[in-house]
PDB file of C-alpha atoms and ligand atoms in Angstrom:
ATOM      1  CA  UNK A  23      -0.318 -18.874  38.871  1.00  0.00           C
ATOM      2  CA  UNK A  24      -0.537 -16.291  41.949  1.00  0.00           C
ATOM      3  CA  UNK A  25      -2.860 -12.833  40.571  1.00  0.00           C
ATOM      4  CA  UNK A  26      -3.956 -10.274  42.132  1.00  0.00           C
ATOM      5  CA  UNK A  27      -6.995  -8.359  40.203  1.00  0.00           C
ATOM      6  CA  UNK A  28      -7.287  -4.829  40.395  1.00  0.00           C
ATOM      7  CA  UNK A  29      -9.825  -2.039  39.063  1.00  0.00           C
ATOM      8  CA  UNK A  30     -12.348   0.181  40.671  1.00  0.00           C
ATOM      9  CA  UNK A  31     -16.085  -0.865  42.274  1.00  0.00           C
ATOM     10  CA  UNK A  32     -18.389  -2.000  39.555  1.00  0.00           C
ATOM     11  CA  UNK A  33     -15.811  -3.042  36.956  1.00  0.00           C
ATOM     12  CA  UNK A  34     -16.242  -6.073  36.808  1.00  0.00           C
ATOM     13  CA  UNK A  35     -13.692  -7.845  39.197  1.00  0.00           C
ATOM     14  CA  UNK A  36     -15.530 -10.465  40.675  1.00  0.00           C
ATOM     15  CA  UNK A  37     -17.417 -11.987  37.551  1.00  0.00           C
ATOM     16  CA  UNK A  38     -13.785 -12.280  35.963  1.00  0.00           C
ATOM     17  CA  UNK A  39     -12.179 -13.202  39.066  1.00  0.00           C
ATOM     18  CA  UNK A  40     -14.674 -16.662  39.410  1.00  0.00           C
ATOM     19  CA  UNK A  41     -13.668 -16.773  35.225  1.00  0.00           C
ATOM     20  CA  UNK A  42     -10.126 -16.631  35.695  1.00  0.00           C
ATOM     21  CA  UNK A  43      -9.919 -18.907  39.052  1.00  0.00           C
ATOM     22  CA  UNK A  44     -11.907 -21.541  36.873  1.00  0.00           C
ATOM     23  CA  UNK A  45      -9.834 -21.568  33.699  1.00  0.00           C
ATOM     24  CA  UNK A  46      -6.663 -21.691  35.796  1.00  0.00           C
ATOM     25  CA  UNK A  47      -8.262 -24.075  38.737  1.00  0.00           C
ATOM     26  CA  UNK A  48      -7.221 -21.858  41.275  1.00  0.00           C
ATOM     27  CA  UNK A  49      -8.678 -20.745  44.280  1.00  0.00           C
ATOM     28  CA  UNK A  50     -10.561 -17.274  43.788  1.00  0.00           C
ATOM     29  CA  UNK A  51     -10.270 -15.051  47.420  1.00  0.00           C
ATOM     30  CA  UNK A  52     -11.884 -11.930  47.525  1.00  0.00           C
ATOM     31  CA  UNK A  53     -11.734 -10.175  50.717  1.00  0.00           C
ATOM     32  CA  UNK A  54     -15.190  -8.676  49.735  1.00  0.00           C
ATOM     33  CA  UNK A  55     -16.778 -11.953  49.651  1.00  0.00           C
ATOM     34  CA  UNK A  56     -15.029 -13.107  53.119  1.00  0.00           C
ATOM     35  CA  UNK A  57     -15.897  -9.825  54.463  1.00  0.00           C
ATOM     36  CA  UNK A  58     -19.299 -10.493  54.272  1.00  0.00           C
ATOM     37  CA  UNK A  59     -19.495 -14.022  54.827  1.00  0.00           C
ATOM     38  CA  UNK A  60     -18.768 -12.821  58.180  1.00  0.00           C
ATOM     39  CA  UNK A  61     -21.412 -10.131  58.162  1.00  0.00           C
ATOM     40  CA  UNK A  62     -23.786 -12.419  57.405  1.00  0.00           C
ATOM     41  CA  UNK A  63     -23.046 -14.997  60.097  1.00  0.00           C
ATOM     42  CA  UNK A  64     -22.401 -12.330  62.229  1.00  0.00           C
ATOM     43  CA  UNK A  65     -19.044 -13.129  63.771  1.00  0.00           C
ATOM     44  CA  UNK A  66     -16.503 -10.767  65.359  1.00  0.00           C
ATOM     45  CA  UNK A  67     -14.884 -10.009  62.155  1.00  0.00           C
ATOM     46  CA  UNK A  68     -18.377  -9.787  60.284  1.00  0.00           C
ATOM     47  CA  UNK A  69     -19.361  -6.824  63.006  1.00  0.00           C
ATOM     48  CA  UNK A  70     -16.061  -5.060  63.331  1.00  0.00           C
ATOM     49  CA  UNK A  71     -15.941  -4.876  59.146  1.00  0.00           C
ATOM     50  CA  UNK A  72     -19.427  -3.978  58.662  1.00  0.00           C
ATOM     51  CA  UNK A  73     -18.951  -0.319  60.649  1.00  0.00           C
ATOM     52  CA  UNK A  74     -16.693  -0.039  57.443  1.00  0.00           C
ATOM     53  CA  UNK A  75     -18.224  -1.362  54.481  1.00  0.00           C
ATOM     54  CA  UNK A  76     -21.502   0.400  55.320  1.00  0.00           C
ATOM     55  CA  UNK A  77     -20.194   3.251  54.824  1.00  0.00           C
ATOM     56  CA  UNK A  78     -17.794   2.433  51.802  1.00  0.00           C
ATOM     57  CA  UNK A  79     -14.631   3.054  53.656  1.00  0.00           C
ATOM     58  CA  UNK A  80     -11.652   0.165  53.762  1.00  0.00           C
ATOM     59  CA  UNK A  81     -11.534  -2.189  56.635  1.00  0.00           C
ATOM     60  CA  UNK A  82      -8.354  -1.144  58.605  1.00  0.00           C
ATOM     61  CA  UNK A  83      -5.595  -2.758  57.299  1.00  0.00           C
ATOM     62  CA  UNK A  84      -4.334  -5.083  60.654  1.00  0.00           C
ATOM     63  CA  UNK A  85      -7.946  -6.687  60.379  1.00  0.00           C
ATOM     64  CA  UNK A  86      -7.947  -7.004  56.221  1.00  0.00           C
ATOM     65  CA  UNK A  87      -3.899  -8.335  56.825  1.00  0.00           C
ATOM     66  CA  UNK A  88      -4.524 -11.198  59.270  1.00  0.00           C
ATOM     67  CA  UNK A  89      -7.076 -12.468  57.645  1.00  0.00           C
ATOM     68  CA  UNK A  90      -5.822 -12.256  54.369  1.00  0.00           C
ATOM     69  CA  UNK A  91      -2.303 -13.741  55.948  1.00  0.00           C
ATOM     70  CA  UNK A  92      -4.598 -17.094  57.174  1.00  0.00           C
ATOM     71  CA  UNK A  93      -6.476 -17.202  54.537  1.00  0.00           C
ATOM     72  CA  UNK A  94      -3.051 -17.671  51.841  1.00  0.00           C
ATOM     73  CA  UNK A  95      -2.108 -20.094  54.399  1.00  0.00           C
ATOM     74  CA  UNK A  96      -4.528 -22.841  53.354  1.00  0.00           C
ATOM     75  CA  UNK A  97      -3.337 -25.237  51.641  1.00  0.00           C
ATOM     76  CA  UNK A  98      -5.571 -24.912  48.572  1.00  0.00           C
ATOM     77  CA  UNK A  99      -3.322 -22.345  47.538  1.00  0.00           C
ATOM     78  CA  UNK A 100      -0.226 -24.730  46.529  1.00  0.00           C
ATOM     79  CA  UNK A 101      -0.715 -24.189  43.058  1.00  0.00           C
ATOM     80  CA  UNK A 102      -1.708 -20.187  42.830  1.00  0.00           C
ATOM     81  CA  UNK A 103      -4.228 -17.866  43.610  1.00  0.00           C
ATOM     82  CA  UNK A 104      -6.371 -14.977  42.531  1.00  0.00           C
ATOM     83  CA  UNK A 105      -6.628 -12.529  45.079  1.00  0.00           C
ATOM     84  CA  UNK A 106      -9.405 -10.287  44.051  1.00  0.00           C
ATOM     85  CA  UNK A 107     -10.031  -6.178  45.730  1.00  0.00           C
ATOM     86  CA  UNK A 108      -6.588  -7.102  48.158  1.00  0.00           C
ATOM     87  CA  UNK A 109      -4.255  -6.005  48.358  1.00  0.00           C
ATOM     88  CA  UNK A 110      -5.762  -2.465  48.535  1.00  0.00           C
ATOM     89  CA  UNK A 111      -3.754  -0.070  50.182  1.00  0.00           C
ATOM     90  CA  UNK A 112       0.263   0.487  50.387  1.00  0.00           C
ATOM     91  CA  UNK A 113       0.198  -0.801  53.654  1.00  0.00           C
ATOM     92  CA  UNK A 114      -1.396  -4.088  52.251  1.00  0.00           C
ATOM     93  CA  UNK A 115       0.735  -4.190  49.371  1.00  0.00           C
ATOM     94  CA  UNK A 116       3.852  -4.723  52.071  1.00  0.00           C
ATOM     95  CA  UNK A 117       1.952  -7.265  54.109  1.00  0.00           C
ATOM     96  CA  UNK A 118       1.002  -9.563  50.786  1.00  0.00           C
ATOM     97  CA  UNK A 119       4.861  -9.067  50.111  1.00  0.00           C
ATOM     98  CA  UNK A 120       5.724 -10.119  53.426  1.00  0.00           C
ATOM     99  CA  UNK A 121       3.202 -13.099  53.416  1.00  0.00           C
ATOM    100  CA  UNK A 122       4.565 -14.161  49.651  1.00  0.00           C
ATOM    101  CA  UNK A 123       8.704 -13.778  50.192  1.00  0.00           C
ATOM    102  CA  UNK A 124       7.850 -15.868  54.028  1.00  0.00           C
ATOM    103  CA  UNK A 125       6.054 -18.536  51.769  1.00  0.00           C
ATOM    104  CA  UNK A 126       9.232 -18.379  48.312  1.00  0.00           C
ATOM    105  CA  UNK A 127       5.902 -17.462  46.092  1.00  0.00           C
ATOM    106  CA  UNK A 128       6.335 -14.078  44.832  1.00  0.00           C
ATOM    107  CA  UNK A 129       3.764 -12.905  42.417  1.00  0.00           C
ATOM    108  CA  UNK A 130       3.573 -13.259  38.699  1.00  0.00           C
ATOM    109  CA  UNK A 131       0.969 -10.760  37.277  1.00  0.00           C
ATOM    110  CA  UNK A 132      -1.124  -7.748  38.409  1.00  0.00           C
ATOM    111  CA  UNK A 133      -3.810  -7.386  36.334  1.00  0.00           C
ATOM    112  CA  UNK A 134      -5.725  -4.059  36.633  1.00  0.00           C
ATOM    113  CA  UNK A 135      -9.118  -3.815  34.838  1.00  0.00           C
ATOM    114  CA  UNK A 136      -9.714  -0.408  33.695  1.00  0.00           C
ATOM    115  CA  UNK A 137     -12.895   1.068  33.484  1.00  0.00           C
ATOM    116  CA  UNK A 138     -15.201   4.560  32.529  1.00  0.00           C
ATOM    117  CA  UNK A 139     -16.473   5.945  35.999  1.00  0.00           C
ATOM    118  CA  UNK A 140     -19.809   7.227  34.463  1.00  0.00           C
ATOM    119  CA  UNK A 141     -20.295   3.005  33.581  1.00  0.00           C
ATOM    120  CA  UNK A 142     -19.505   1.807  36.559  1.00  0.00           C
ATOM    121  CA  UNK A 143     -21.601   3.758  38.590  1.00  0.00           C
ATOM    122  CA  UNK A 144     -24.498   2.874  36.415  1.00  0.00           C
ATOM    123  CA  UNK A 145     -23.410  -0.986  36.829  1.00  0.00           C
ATOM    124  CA  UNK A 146     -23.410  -0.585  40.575  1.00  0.00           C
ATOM    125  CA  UNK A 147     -26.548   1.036  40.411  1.00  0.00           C
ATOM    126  CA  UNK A 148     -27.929  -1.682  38.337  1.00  0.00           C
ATOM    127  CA  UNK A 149     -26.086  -4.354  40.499  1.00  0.00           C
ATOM    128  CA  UNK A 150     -28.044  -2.786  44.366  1.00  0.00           C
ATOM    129  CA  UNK A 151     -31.541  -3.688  41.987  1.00  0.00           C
ATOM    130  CA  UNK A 152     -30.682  -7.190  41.623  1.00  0.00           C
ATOM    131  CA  UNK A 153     -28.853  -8.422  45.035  1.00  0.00           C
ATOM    132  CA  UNK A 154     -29.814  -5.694  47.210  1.00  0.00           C
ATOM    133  CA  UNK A 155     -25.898  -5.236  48.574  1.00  0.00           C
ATOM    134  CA  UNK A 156     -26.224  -2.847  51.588  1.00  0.00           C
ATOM    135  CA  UNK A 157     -23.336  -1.178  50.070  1.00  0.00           C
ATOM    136  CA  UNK A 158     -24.619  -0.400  46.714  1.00  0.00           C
ATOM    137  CA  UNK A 159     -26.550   3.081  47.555  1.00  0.00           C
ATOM    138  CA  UNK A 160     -25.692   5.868  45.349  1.00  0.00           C
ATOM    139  CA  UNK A 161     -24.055   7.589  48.277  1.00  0.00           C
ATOM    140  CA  UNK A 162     -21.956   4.543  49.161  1.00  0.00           C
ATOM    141  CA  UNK A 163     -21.208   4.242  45.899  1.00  0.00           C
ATOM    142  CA  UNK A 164     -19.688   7.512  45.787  1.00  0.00           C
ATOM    143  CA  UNK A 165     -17.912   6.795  48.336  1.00  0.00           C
ATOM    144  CA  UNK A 166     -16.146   3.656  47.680  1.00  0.00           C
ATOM    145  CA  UNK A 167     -15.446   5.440  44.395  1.00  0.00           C
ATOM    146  CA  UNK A 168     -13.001   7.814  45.895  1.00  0.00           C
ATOM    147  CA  UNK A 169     -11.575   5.839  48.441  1.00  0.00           C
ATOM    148  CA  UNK A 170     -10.416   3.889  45.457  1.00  0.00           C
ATOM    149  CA  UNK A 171      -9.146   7.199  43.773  1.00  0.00           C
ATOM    150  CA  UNK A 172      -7.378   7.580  47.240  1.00  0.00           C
ATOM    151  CA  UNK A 173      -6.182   4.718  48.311  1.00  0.00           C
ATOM    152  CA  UNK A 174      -5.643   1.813  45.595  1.00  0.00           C
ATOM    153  CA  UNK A 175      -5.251   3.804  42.521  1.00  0.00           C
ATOM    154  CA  UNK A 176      -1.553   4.710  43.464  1.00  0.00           C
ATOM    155  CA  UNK A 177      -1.294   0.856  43.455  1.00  0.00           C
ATOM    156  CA  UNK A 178      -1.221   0.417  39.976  1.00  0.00           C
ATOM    157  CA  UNK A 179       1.988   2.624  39.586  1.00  0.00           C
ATOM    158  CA  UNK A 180       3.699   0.433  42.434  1.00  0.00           C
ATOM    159  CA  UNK A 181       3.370  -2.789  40.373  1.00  0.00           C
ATOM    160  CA  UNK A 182       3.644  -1.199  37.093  1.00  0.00           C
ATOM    161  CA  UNK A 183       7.832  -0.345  38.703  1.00  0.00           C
ATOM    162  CA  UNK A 184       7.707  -3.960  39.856  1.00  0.00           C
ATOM    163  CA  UNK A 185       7.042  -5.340  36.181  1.00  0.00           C
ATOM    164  CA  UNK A 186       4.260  -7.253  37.346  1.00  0.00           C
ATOM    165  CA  UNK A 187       1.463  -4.784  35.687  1.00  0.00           C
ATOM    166  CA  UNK A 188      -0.983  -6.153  33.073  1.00  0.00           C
ATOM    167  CA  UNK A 189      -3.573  -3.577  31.930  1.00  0.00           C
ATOM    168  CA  UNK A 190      -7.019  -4.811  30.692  1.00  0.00           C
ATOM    169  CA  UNK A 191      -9.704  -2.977  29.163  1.00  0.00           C
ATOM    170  CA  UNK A 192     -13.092  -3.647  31.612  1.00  0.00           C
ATOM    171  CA  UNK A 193     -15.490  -2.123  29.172  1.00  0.00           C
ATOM    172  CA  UNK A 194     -17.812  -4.661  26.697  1.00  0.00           C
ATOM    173  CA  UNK A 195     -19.988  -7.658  27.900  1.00  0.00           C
ATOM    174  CA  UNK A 196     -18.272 -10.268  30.214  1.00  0.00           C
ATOM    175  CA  UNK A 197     -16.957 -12.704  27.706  1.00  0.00           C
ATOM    176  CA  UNK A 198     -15.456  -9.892  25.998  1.00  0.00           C
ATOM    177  CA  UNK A 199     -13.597  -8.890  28.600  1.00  0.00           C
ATOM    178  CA  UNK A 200     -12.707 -12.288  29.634  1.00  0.00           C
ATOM    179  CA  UNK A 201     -11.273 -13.051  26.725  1.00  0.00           C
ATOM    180  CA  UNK A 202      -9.034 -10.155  27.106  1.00  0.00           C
ATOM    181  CA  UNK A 203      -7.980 -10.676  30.525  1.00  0.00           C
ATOM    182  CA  UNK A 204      -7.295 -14.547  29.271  1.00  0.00           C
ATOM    183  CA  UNK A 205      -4.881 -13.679  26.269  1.00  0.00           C
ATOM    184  CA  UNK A 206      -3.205 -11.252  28.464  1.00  0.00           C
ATOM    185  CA  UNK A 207      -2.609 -13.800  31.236  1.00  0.00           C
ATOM    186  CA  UNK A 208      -0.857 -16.497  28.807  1.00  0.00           C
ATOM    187  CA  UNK A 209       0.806 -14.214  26.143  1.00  0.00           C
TER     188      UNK A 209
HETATM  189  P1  AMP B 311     -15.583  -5.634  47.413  1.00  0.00           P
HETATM  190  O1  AMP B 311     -16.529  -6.798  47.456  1.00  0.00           O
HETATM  191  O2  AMP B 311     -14.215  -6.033  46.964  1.00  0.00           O
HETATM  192  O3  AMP B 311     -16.134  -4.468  46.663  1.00  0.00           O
HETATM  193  O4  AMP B 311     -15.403  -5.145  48.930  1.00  0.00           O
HETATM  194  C1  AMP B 311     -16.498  -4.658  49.665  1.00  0.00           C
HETATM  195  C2  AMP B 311     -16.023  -3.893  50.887  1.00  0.00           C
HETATM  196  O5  AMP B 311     -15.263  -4.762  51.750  1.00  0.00           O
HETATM  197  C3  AMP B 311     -15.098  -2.724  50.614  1.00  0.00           C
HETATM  198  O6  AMP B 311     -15.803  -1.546  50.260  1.00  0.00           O
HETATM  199  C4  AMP B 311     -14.387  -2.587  51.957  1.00  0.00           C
HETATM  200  O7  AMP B 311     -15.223  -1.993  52.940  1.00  0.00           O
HETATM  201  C5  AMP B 311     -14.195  -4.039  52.350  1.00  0.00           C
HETATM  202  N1  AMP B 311     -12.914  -4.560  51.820  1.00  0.00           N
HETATM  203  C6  AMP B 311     -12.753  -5.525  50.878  1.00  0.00           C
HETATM  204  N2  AMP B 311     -11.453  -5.749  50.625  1.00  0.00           N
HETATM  205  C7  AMP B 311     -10.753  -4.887  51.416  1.00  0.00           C
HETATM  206  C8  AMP B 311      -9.380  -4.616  51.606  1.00  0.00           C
HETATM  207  N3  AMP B 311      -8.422  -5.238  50.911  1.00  0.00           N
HETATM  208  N4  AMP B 311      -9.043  -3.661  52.529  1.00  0.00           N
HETATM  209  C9  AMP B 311      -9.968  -3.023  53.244  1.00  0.00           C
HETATM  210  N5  AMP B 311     -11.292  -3.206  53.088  1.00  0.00           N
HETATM  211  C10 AMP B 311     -11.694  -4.138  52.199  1.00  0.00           C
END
């Protein structure tokens, strides 16, 4: 099973994303979570991507690609992955292409988790309270809000031409929406 999870900051991606990985005992990689597991051991990577995600803009996409290209290399990723917040720009969705046809894995679902703007900005709000991510100000927030608009929205209509599109309603409590994002995956 090789997913890649879409939907803007604050809906919910990463909760489902560790759900989904589980069920389907796949590895979950979220280039968020790499990103700053670098950060916070303070590599070269971790201090080239925090100028970015301080400020709630993308990483630039050669960085975000090469990792992403080693990290699909591993060979925990035999049997699928769920690639959570990458690919993220049209650039990115060539490179993952690239990576995928070099490997004979395409793709088999693009999930996108939709979600009300007003809600997710009160869940990100809610979310800086509790774990204190530098990149959960209001003004950050904002930010990373309509870089999204920008920059990953188009996606959807990209892999809605491929086929690959699975649209999934983000609003409810988590097992709600897991539930949903379940049935959608094995119908
Ligand atoms: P996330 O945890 O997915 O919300 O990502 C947090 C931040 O990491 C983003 O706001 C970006 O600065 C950076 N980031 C994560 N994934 C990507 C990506 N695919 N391309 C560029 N930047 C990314």
């Amino acid at each position: 099973m090789r997913i890649v999870l879409m939907g803007p900051p604050g809906a919910g991606k990463g909760t489902q994303a560790a759900i989904i990985a589980e069920q389907f005992k796949i590895p979950h990689i979220s280039t968020g979570e790499i990103f700053r597991a670098n950060v916070g051991q303070g590599t070269e990577l971790g201090i080239e991507a925090k100028k970015y995600m301080d400020k709630g803009e993308y990483v630039p996409d050669a960085v975000t690609n090469k990792m992403v290209a080693a990290r699909l290399a591993e060979p925990d990723t035999e049997n699928g992955f769920l690639l959570d917040g990458y690919p993220r720009t049209l650039e990115q969705v060539g490179e993952l292409e690239r990576i995928l046809d070099d490997l004979g894995t395409p793709l088999d679902h693009v999930v996108e988790i939709t979600a009300n703007t007003d809600e997710v900005v009160a869940r990100l709000l809610n979310r800086a309270k509790l774990d204190g991510r530098a990149d959960d100000t209001e003004e950050v927030i904002r930010r990373r809000m309509e870089v999204y608009a920008e920059q990953t929205e188009p996606l959807v209509a990209v892999y809605e031409e491929k086929g690959l599109l699975l649209k999934v309603d983000g609003m409810g409590d988590v097992e709600e929406v897991s539930g949903r994002l379940l049935g959608a995956l094995q119908a």
